[in-house]
Short mmCIF file of C-alpha atoms in Angstrom, two decimals:
data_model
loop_
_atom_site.label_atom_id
_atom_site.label_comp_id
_atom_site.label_asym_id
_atom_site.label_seq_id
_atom_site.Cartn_x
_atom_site.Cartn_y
_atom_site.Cartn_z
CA UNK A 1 -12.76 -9.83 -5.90
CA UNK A 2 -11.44 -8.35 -9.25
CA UNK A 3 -12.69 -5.00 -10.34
CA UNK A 4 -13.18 -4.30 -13.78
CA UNK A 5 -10.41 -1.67 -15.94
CA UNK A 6 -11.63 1.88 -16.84
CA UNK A 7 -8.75 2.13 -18.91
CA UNK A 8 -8.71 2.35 -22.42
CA UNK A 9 -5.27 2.00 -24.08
CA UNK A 10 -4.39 2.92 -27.90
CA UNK A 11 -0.92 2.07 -28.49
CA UNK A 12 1.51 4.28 -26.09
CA UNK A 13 -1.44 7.10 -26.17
CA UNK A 14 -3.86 6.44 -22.96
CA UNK A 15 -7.50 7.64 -22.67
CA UNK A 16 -7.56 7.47 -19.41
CA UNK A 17 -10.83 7.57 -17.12
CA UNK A 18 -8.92 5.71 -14.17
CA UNK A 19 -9.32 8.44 -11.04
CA UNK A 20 -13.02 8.09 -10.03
CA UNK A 21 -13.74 6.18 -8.01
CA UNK A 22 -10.29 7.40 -5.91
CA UNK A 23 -10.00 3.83 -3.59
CA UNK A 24 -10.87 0.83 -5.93
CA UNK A 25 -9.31 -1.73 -3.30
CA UNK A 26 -11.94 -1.48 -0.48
CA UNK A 27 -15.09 -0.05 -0.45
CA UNK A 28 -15.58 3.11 1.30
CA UNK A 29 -18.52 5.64 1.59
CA UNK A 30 -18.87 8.88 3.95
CA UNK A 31 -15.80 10.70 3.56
CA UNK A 32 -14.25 12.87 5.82
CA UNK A 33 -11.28 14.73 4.49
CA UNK A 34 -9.24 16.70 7.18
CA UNK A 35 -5.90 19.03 5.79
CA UNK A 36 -2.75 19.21 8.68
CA UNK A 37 0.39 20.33 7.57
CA UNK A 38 0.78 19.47 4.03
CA UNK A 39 -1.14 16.11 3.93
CA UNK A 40 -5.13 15.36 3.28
CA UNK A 41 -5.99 12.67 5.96
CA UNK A 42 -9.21 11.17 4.23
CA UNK A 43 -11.04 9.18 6.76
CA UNK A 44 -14.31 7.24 5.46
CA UNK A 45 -16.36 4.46 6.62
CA UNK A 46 -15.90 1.25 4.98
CA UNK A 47 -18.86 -0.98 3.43
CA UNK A 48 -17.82 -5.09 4.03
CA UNK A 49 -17.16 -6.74 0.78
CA UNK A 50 -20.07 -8.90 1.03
CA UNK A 51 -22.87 -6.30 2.29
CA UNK A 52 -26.23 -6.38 1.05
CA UNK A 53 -27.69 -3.88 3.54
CA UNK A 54 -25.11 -1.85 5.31
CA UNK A 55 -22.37 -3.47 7.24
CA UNK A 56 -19.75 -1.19 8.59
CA UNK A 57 -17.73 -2.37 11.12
CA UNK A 58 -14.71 0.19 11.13
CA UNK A 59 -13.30 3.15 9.71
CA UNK A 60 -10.41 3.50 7.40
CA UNK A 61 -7.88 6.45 6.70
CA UNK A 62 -6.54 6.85 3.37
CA UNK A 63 -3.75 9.79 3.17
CA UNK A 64 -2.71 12.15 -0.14
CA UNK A 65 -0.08 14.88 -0.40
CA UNK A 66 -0.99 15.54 -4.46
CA UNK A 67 -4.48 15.02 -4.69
CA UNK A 68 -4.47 12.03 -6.55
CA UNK A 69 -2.04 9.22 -5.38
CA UNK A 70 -3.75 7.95 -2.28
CA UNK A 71 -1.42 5.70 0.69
CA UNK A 72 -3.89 2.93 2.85
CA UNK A 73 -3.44 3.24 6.25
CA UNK A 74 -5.78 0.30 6.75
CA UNK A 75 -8.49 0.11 9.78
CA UNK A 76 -7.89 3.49 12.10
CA UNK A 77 -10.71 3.18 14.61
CA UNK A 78 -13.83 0.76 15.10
CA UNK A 79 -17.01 -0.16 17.16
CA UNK A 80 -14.49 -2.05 19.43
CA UNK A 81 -13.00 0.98 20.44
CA UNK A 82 -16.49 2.07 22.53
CA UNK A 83 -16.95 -0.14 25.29
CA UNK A 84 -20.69 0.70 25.84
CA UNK A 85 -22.15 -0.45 22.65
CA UNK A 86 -23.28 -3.86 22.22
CA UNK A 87 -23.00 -4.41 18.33
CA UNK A 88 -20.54 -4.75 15.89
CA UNK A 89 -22.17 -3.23 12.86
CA UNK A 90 -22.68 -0.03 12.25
CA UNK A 91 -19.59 2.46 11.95
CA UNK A 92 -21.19 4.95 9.99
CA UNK A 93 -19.85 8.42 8.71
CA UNK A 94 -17.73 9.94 10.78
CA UNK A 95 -15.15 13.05 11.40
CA UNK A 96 -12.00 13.81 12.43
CA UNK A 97 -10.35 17.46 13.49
CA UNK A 98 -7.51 18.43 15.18
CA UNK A 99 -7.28 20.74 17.93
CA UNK A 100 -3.84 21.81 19.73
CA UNK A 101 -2.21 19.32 18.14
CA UNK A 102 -4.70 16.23 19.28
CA UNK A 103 -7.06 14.48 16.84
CA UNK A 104 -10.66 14.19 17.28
CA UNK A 105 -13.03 11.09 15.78
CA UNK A 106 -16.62 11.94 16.15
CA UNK A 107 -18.50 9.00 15.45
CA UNK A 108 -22.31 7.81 15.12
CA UNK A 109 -23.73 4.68 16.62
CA UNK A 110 -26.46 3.14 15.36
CA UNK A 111 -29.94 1.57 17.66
CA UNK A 112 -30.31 5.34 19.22
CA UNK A 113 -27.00 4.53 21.05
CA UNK A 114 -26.24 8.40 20.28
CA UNK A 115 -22.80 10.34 19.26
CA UNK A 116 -19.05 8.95 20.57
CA UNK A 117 -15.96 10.70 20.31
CA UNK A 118 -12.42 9.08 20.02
CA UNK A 119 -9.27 10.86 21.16
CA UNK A 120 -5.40 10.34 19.52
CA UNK A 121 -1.96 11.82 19.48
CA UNK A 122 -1.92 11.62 15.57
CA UNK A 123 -4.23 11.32 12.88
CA UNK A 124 -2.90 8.02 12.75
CA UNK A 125 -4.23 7.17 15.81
CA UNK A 126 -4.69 4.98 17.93
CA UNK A 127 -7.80 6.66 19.09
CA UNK A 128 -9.15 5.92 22.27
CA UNK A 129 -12.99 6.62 24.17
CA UNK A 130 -11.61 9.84 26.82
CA UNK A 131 -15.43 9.96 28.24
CA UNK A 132 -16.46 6.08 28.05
CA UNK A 133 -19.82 7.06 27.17
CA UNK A 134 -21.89 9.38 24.78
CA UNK A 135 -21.40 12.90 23.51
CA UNK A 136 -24.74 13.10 22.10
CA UNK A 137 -27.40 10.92 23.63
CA UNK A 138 -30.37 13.61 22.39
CA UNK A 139 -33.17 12.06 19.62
CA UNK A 140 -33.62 9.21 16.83
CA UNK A 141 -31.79 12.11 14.81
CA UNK A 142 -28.11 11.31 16.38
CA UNK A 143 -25.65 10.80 13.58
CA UNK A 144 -23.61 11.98 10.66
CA UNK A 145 -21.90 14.43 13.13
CA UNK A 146 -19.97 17.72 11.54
CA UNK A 147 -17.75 19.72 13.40
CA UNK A 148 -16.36 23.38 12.79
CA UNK A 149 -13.96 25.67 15.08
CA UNK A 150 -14.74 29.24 14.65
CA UNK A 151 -11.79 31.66 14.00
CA UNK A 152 -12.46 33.15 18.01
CA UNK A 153 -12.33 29.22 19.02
CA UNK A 154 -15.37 28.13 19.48
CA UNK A 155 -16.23 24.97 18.48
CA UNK A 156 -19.58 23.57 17.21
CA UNK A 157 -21.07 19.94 16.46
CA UNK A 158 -23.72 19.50 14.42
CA UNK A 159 -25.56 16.19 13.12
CA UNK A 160 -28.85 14.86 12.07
CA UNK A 161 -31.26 12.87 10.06
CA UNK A 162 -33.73 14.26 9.17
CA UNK A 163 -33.30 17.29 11.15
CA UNK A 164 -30.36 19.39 11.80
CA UNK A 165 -29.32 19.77 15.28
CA UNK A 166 -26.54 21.28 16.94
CA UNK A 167 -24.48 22.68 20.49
CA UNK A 168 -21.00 24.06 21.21
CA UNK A 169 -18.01 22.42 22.35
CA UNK A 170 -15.64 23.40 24.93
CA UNK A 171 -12.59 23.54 24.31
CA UNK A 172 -12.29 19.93 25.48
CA UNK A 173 -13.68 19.31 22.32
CA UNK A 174 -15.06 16.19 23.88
CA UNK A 175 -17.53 17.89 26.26
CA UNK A 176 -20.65 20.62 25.68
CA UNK A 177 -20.40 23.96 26.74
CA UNK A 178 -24.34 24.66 25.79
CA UNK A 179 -27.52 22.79 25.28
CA UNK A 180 -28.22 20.60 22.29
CA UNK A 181 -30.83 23.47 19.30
CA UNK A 182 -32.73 22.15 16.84
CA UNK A 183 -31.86 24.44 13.82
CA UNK A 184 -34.78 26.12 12.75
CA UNK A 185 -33.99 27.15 9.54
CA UNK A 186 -33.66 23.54 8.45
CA UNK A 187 -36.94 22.39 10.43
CA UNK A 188 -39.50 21.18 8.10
CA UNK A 189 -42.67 22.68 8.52
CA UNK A 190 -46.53 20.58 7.40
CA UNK A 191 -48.05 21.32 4.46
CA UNK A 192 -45.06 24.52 3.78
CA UNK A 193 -42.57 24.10 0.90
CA UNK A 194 -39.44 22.40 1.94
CA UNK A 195 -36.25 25.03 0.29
CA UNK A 196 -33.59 23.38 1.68
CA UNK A 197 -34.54 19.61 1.31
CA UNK A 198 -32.14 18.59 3.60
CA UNK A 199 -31.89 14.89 4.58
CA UNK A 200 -28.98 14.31 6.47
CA UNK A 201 -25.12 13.97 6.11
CA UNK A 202 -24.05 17.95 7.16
CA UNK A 203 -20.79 18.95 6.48
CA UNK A 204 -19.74 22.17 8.12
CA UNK A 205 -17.30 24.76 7.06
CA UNK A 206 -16.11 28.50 7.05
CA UNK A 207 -14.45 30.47 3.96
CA UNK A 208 -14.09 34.30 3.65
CA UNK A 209 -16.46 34.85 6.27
CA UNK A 210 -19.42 32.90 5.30
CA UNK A 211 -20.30 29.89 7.16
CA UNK A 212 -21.30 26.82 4.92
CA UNK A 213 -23.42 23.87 5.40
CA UNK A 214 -23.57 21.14 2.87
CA UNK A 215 -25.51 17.81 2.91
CA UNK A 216 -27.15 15.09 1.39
CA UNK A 217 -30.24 16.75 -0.34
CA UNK A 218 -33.45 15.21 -1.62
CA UNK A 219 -34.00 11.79 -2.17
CA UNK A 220 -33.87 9.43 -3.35
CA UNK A 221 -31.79 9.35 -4.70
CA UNK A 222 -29.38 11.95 -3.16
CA UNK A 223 -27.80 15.11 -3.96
CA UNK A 224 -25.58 17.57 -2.41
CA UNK A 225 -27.28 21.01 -1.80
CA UNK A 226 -25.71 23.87 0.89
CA UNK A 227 -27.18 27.09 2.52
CA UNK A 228 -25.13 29.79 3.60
CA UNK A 229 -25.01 31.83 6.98
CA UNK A 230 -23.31 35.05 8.40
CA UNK A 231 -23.25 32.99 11.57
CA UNK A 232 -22.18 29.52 12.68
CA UNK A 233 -25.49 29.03 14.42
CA UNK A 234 -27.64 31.08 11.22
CA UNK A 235 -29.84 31.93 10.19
CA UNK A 236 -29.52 30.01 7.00
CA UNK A 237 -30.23 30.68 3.41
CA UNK A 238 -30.40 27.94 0.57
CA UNK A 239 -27.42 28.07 -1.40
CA UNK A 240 -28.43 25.79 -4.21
CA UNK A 241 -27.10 22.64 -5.38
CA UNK A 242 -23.68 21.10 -5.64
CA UNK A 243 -24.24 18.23 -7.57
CA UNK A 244 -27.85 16.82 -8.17
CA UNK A 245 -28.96 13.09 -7.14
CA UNK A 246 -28.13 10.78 -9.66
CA UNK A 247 -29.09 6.77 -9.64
CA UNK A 248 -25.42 5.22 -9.71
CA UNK A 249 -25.70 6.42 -6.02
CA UNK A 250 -28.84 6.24 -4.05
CA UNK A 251 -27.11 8.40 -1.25
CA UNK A 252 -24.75 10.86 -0.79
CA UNK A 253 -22.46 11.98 1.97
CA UNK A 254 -20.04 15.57 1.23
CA UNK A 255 -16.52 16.30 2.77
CA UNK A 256 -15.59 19.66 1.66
CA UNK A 257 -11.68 21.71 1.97
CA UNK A 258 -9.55 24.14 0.03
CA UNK A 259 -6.02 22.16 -0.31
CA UNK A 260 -2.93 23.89 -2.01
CA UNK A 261 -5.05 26.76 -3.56
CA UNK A 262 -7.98 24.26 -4.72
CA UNK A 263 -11.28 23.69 -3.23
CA UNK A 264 -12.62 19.89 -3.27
CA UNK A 265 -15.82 18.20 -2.74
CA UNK A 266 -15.81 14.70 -1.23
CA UNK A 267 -18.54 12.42 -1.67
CA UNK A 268 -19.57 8.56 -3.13
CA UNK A 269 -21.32 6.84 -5.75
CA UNK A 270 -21.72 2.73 -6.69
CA UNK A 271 -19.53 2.65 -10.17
CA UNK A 272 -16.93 0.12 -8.72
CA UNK A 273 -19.71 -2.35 -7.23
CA UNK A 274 -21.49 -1.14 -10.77
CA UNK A 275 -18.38 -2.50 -12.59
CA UNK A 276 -19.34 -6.03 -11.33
CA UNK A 277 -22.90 -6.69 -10.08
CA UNK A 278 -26.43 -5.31 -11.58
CA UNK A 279 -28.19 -5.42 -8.61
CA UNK A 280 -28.46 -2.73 -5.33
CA UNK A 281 -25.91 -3.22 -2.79
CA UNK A 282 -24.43 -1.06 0.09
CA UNK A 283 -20.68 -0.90 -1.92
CA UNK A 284 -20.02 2.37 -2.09
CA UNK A 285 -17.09 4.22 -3.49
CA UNK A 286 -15.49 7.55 -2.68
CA UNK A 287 -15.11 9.73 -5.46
CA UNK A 288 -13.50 13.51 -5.57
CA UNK A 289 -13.63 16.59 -7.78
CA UNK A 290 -12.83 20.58 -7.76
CA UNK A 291 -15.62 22.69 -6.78
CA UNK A 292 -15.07 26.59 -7.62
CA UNK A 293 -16.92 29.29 -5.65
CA UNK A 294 -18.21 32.68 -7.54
CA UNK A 295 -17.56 36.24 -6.74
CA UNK A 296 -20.49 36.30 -3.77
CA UNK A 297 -19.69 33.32 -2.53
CA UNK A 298 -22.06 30.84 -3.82
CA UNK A 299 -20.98 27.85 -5.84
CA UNK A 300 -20.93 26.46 -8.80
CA UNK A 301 -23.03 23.50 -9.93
CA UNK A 302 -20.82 20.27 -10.69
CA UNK A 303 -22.40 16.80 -12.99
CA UNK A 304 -22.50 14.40 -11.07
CA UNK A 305 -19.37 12.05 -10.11
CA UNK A 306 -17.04 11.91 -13.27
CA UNK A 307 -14.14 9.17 -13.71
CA UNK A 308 -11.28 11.77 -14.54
CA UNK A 309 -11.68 13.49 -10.89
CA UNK A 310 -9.40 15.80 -9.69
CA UNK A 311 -5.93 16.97 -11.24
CA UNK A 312 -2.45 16.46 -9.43
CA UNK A 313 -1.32 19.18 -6.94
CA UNK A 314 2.17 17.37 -6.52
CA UNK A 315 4.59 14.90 -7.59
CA UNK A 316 5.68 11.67 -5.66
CA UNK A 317 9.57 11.17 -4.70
CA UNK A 318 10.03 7.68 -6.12
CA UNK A 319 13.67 7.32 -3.93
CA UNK A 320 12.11 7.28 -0.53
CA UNK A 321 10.21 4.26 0.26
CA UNK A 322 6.88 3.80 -1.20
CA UNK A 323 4.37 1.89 0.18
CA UNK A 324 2.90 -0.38 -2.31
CA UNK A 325 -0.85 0.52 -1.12
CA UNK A 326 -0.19 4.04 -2.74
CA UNK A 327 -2.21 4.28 -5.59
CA UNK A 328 -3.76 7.03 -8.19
CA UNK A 329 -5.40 3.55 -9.21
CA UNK A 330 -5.27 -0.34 -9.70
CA UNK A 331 -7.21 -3.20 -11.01
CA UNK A 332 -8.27 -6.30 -9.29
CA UNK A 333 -6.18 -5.73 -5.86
CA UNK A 334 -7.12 -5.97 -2.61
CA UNK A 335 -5.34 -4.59 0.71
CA UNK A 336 -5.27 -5.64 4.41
CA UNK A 337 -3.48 -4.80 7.11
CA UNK A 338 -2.19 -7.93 9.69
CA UNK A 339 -0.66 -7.19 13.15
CA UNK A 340 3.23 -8.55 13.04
CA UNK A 341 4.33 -10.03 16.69
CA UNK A 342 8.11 -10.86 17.99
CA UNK A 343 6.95 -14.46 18.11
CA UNK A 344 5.03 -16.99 15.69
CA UNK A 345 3.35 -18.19 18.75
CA UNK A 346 -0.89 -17.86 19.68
CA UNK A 347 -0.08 -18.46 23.41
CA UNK A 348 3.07 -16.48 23.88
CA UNK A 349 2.87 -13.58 20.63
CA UNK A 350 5.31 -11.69 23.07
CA UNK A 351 5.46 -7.50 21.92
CA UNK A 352 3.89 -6.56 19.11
CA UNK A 353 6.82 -5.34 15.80
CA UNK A 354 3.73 -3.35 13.56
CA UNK A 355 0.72 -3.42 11.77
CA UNK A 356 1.83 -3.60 8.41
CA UNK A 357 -0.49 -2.94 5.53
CA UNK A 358 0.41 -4.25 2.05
CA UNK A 359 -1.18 -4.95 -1.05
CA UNK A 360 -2.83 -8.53 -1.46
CA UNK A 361 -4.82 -10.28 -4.49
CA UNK A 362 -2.65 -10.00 -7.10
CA UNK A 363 -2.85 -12.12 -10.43
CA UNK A 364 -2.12 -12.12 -13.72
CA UNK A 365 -2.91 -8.34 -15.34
CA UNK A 366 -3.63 -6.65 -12.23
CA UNK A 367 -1.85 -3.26 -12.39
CA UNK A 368 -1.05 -0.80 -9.65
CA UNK A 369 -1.02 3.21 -11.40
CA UNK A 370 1.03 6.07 -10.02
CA UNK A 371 0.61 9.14 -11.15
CA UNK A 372 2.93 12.28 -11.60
CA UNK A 373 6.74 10.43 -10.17
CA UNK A 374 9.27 12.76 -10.45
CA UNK A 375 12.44 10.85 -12.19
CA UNK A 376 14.43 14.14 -11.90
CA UNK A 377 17.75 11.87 -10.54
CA UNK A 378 17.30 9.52 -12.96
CA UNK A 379 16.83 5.95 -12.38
CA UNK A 380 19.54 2.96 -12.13
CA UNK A 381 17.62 0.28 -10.16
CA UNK A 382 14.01 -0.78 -8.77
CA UNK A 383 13.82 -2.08 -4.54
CA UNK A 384 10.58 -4.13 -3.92
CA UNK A 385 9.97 -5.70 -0.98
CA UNK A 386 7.17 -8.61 -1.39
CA UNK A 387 6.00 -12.16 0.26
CA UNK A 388 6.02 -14.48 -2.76
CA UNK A 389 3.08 -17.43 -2.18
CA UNK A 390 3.82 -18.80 -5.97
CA UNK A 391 5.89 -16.16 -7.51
CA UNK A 392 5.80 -14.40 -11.09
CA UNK A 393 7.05 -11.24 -12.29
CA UNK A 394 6.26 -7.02 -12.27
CA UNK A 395 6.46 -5.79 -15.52
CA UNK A 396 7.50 -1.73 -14.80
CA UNK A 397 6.22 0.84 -17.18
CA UNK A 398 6.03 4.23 -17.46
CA UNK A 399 3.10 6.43 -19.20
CA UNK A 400 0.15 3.78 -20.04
CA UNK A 401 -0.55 0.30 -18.97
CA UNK A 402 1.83 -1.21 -21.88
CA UNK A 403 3.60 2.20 -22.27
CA UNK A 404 8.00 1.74 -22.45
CA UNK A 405 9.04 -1.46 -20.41
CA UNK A 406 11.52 -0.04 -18.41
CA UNK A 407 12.51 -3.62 -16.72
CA UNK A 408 10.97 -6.53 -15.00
CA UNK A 409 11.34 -7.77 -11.20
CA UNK A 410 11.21 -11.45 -11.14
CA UNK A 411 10.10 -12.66 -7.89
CA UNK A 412 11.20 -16.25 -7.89
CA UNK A 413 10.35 -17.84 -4.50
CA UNK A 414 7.12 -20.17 -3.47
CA UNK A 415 5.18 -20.98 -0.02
CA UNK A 416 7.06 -17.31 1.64
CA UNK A 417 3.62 -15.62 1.77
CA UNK A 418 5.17 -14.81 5.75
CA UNK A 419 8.83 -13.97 4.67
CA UNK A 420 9.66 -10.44 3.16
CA UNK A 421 12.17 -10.37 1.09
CA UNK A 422 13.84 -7.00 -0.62
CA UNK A 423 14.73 -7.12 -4.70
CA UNK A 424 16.78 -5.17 -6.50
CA UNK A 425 16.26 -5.44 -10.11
CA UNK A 426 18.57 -3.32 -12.88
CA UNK A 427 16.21 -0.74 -14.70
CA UNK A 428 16.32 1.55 -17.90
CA UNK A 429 16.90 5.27 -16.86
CA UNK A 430 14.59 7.69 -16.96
CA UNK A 431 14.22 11.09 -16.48
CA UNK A 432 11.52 13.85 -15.77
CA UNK A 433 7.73 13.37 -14.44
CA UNK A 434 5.90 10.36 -16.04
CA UNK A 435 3.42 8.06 -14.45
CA UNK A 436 4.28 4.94 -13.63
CA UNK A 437 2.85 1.38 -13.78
CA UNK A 438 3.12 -2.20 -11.83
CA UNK A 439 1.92 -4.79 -14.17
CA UNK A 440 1.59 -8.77 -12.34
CA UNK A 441 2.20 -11.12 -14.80
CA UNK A 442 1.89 -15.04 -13.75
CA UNK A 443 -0.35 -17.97 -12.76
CA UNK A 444 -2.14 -18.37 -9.23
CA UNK A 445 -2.18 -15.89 -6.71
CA UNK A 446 1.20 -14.45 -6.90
CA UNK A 447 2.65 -12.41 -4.13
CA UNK A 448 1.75 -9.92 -1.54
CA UNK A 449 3.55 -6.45 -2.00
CA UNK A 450 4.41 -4.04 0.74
CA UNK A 451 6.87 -1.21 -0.25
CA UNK A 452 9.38 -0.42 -3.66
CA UNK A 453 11.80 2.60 -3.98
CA UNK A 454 13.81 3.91 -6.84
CA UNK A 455 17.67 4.04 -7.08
#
C-alpha cells in the first residue's frame, strides 16, 4: 500500500510537514511510551492493513533515542502469547513498565475475558504469561490498563471504560495486594453534570508531586482531558483539556513522559489512512508533540495533532550499523519482520538464526528520511545490506528529497529476495549534521533493505 508524500520541495529549500504521523509503515494506535536508560521504548497496538472495524492481533514496539528517528522492532507480544483466550482479534492498548530490571506488558482482552499481564527480561521481550490466567477478571469495564509506581514503591493499576477503576500491585507487579475501587471521583452520577467527561483510555503518571491522570475525554469524537490529585488513589480534580476532539480521529488514546528535559504527549489520529481513503476505517496513526506544564502544575492546551511534531533531542551515529527500518519518515514502504532458521527446510527448520526485520515495498520514488546524522568524521563510502528481487538503484541525498546527490548504490542482482548481500558504494564527503535521504529509483518491486552504515 503506498502512502501519499507530505513533503513539499522548492528547489534545495524543504517545507517540510513529514513528522506526524511518527510510523507511516504500519498502522498503529494506543501508544504506550516507556523511558529506560537513554532510549523511549514506544509500544502501541497495531490496526491490520485491511481493517474496517478493529482488528488487532498483536502489539508492536517502535524504539527512539532523539525523539524523532524511530527503529521497528516488528511484532513484540500477541494474543498467542495467552493461552486462555480463544480469539485472535483483539490486542488492544496496552502498557509496559519496568520494575527491578524486568519488563511488564499489561494487556486488555476483549469478550469480558478481563486484564493479562506478560513478563520479559528486556523490553525487547520475549514476554511470556507468569500467572496463565487473568489479572483483572472484575466488570464489562476491563481494559485500557495504566500503571504507576509510587516513589515509596507501591504500585497501582488502573483501567476502564467508561468508568475508572483501580487496586495496588505487589511488588510482584503481576499479583494484587488490595481489592479492585471504583474511583469515585470519576463515577458519573444521573441527571448531575459530568466535569471530567472521562471515557476511557487512562494514562497514569507522577511529576513534582502531583499525581496525573489523562484520558480519552468526550466523544465523539475524542479528546484528551486530565485531573490532578495529591494522591495516587485522589481525590481528583479536573485539570482541563490537553488537546480537544477533533474529526480526523474519532478516538483518542494518551501516553505521556518527560524525556531529556522535554515533556511529550502520545496519542493517534487517521491522517495516513486520510492520505488514501475517504471513508471511516480503524487505521490509526500515532502521532507525538511537546506538552509544557505551568507554574502550578496544570497544562497547557495543545491544537490538535500537527504534521511538524516534535523537535530532535539527538543526533544519529551514521558509522554504526543502521537498521534500515529507522525512520524520522518514508513514503510508500512497508516493514515485516520473518523468522530466519539454520535450514531452508518446513520439516526439519533445525535452530532458529533471528527474527530479522527489514524494510519491504519499495518502488520507484519511495524515500526513506533521517533526520539530524551527525557526519562529524566525514564520509568516504556507503555499506547497505539488501535482498534484490529485480534490482535498481538508491539515490543518497542529504537535506531535502532531491537535495546534493552525494552518490548512488546500484543494486544489480535479480530473483535474491532470500540472499543478503553487503554493498559498498564510493560517496562524496560530507561533514557536520544534515538529514539524510534514501531515494528507490527503478521498475517493479525492487529490493528489500535491512541495514546501511557510513565509512
Amino acid at each position: 500500500m503506498k502512502f501519499l508524500s507530505l513533503i513539499t520541495v522548492l528547489g534545495f529549500f524543504q517545507i517540510s510537514f513529514a513528522q506526524n504521523p511518527i510510523i507511516q509503515t504500519k498502522y498503529t494506535a494506543d501508544p504506550a511510551p516507556m523511558v529506560y536508560k537513554d532510549t523511549v521504548y514506544l509500544y502501541t497496538s497495531h490496526d491490520e492493513d485491511d481493517a474496517f472495524g478493529f482488528k488487532m492481533k498483536d502489539w508492536l514496539l517502535y524504539t527512539s533515542t532523539d525523539m524523532v528517528n524511530w527503529t521497528d522492532h516488528g511484532v513484540v507480544a500477541s494474543l498467542k502469547d495467552f493461552k486462555w483466550i480463544n480469539t485472535d482479534n483483539g490486542a488492544w492498548a496496552p502498557q509496559v513498565v519496568e520494575r527491578k530490571g524486568k519488563f511488564y506488558m499489561y494487556c486488555p482482552m476483549p469478550n469480558n475475558m478481563g486484564i493479562g499481564v506478560l513478563m520479559a527480561d528486556s523490553p525487547y521481550g520475549p514476554f511470556t504469561d507468569p500467572i496463565g490466567k487473568p489479572l483483572i477478571k472484575n466488570s464489562l469495564d476491563d481494559i485500557d490498563p495504566t500503571v504507576l509506581i509510587d516513589d515509596d514503591g507501591q504500585a497501582y493499576l488502573y483501567w476502564g471504560n467508561p468508568n475508572l477503576w483501580y487496586a495496588k500491585l505487589n511488588e510482584d507487579m503481576i499479583s494484587l495486594a488490595g481489592p479492585i475501587t471504583k474511583d469515585p471521583s470519576f463515577a458519573k452520577v444521573k441527571d448531575q453534570p459530568d466535569p471530567f467527561k472521562y471515557q476511557e483510555g487512562p494514562w497514569a503518571w507522577k511529576r513534582n508531586g502531583i499525581y496525573y491522570m489523562a484520558y480519552a475525554s468526550k466523544c465523539c469524537p475524542e479528546g484528551i482531558g486530565y485531573a490532578m490529585a495529591k494522591s495516587p488513589t485522589g481525590p481528583w480534580n479536573y485539570g482541563g483539556v490537553i488537546m480537544e476532539g477533533d474529526q480526523r480521529s474519532s478516538g483518542n488514546h494518551p501516553g505521556i513522559i518527560d524525556f531529556k528535559g522535554k515533556s511529550y504527549v502520545f496519542g493517534f489520529n487517521h491522517m495516513l489512512r486520510m492520505q488514501t481513503m475517504s471513508k471511516h476505517y480503524e487505521r490509526r496513526s500515532v502521532s507525538v508533540t511537546e506538552i509544557t506544564y505551568n507554574a502550578d502544575g496544570t497544562i497547557q492546551k495543545l491544537p490538535f495533532w500537527t504534521t511538524d511534531g516534535a523537535k530532535r533531542v539527538g543526533t544519529l551515529d551514521p558509522y554504526k550499523k543502521v537498521e534500515a527500518e529507522t525512520m524520522a519518515y518514508s513514503e510508500g514502504l512497508k516493514t515485516e519482520m520473518v523468522t530466519e532458521w539454520e535450514r531452508n527446510q518446513p520439516y526439519n527448520r533445525g535452530k532458529k538464526i533471528t527474527d530479522r526485520v527489514f524494510v519491504t515495498s519499495i518502488n520507484n520514488g519511495d524515500y526513506i528520511k533521517i533526520q539530524g546524522v551527525d557526519f562529524s568524521k566525514g564520509v568516504k563510502s556507503l555499506d547497505v545490506n539488501v535482498a534484490s528481487l529485480y534490482g535498481g538503484k538508491i539515490e543518497v541525498r542529504s537535506d531535502a528529497l532531491n537535495g546534493p546527490l552525494l552518490g548512488v548504490v546500484n543494486v544489480t542482482g535479480k530473483g535474491e529476495g532470500d540472499l543478503y548481500k553487503t554493498i559498498n558504494t564510493p560517496l562524496k564527503s560530507i561533514k557536520g549534521i544534515h538529514d539524510l535521504y534514501f531515494v528507490f529509483k527503478g521498475e517493479k518491486d525492487l529490493f528489500y533493505f535491512d541495514w546501511w552504515k557510513f565509512n
